[in-house]
Coordinates of C-alpha atoms in Angstrom, one line a residue:
X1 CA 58.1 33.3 4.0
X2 CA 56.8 31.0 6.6
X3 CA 59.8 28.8 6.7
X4 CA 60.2 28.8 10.4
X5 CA 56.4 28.5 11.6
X6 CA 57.5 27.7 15.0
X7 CA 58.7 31.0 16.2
X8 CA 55.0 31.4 16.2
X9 CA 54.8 29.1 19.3
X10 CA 57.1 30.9 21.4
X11 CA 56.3 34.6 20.4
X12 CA 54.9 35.6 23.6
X13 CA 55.7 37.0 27.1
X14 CA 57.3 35.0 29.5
X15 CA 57.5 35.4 33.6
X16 CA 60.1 34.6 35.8
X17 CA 63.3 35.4 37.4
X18 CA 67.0 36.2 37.1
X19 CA 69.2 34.3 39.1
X20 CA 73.4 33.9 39.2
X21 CA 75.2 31.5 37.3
X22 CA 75.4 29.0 40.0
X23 CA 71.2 28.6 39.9
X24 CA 70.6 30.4 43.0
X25 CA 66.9 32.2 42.5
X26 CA 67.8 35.4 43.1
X27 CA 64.3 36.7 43.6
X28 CA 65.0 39.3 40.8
X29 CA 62.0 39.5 39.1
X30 CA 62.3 38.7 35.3
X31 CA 60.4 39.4 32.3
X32 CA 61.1 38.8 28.7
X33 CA 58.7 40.3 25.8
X34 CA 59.4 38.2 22.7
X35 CA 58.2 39.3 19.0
X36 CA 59.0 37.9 15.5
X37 CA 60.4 40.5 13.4
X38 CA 60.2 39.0 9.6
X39 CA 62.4 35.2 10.5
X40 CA 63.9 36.9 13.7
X41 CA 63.2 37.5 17.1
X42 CA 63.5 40.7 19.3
X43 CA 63.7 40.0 22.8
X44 CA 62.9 42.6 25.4
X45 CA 63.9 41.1 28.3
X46 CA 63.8 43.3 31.9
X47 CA 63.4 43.3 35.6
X48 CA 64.7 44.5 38.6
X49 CA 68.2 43.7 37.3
X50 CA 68.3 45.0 33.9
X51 CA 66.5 46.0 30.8
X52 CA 68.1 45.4 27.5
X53 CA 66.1 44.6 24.2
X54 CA 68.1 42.2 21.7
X55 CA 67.4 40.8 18.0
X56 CA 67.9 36.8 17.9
X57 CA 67.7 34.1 15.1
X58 CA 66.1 31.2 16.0
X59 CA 67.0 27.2 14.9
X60 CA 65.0 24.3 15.3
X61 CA 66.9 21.6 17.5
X62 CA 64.4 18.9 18.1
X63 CA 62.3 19.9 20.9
X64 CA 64.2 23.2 21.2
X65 CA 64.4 26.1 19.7
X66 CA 68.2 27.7 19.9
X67 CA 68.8 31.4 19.9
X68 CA 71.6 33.2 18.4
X69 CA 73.3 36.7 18.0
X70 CA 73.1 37.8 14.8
X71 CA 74.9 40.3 12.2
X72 CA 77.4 42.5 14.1
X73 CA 76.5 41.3 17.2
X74 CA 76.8 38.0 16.3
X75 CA 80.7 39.5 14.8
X76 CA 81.4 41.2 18.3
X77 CA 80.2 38.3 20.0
X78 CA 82.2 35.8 18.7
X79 CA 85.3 37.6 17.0
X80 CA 84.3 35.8 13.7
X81 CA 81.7 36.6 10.7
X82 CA 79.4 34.0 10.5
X83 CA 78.9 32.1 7.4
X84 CA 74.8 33.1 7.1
X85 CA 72.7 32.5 4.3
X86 CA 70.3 30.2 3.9
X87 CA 70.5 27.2 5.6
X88 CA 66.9 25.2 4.3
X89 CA 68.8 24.7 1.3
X90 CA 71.8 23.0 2.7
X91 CA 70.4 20.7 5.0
X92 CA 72.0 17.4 5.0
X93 CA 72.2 14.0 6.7
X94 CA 69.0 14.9 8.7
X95 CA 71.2 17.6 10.7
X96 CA 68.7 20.2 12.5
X97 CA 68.7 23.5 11.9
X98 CA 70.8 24.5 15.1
X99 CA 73.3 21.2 14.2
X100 CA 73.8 23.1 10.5
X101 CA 74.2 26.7 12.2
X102 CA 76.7 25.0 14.8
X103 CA 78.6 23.6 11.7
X104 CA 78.8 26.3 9.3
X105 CA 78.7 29.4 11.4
X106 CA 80.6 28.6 14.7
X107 CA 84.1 27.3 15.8
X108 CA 84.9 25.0 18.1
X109 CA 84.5 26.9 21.9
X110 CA 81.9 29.2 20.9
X111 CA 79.7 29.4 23.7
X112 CA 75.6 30.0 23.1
X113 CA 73.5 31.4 25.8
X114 CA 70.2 30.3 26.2
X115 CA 66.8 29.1 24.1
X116 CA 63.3 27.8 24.3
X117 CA 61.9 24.5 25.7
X118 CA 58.9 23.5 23.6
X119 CA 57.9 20.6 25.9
X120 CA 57.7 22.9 29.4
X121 CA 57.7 26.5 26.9
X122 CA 59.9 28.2 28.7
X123 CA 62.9 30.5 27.8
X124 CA 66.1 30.4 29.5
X125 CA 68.7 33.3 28.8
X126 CA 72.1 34.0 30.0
X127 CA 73.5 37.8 29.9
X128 CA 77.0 38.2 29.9
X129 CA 78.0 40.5 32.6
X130 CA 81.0 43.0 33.2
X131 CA 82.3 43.9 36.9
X132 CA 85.8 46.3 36.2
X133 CA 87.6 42.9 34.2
X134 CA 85.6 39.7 35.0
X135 CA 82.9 38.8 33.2
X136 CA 79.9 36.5 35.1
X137 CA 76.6 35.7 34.2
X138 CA 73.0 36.5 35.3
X139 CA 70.4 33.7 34.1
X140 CA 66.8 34.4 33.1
X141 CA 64.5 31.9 33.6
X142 CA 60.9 32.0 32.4
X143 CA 58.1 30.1 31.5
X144 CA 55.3 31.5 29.2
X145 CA 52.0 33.2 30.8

């Protein structure tokens, strides 16, 4: 199946850094290893502030390419199943494939957490964080050696 030949482009490993939700660089250094498993991608993203490895799927939104949980995670994520399936065969009124996944598989308030820039090829991440009850974010930012 070579239906989404663009994760091709981004497979790779990018450099960069983790910084907090507000943008501030950090100075964390940041790595993120990023392999296609089958139509999928598996992230391995790690630095001086973390190292977690994580299964994506990938949609094509115009210059993008969006990332999101999948399977159980995607369940625990969200507190929904997602719809899944196929979505080349349901493609209508020139929607992307990230505008179709947005419809079918998300309500409204669902929040995403990062993708790829094909024009700069970068990847931007955001982990969701817990201190005792509040959550807050740590963003990776990285841009492909």
């Amino acid at each position: 199946d070579s239906g989404k030949d663009y994760i091709s482009e981004i497979v790779g490993t990018y450099s960069g850094e983790f910084a907090n939700q507000s943008g501030l660089k950090s100075g964390n250094i940041g790595t993120a290893d990023v392999v296609r498993i089958n139509n999928q991608l598996q992230i391995h993203c790690y630095g001086d502030l973390m190292d977690t490895t994580f299964m994506m799927d990938a949609f094509e939104n115009g210059d993008s390419i969006m990332v999101c949980n999948t399977g159980e995670a995607f369940e625990m994520q969200y507190g929904h199943m997602g719809n899944g399936g196929n979505h080349m065969m349901d493609m209508h009124n020139n929607q992307s494939e990230w505008q179709h996944h947005m419809a079918d598989d998300h309500n409204n308030g669902d929040m995403h957490y990062g993708g790829f820039n094909m024009t700069n090829h970068t990847f931007e991440y955001m982990f969701r964080m817990m201190e005792g009850d509040s959550a807050y974010y740590i963003v990776f930012n990285g841009i492909k050696n």
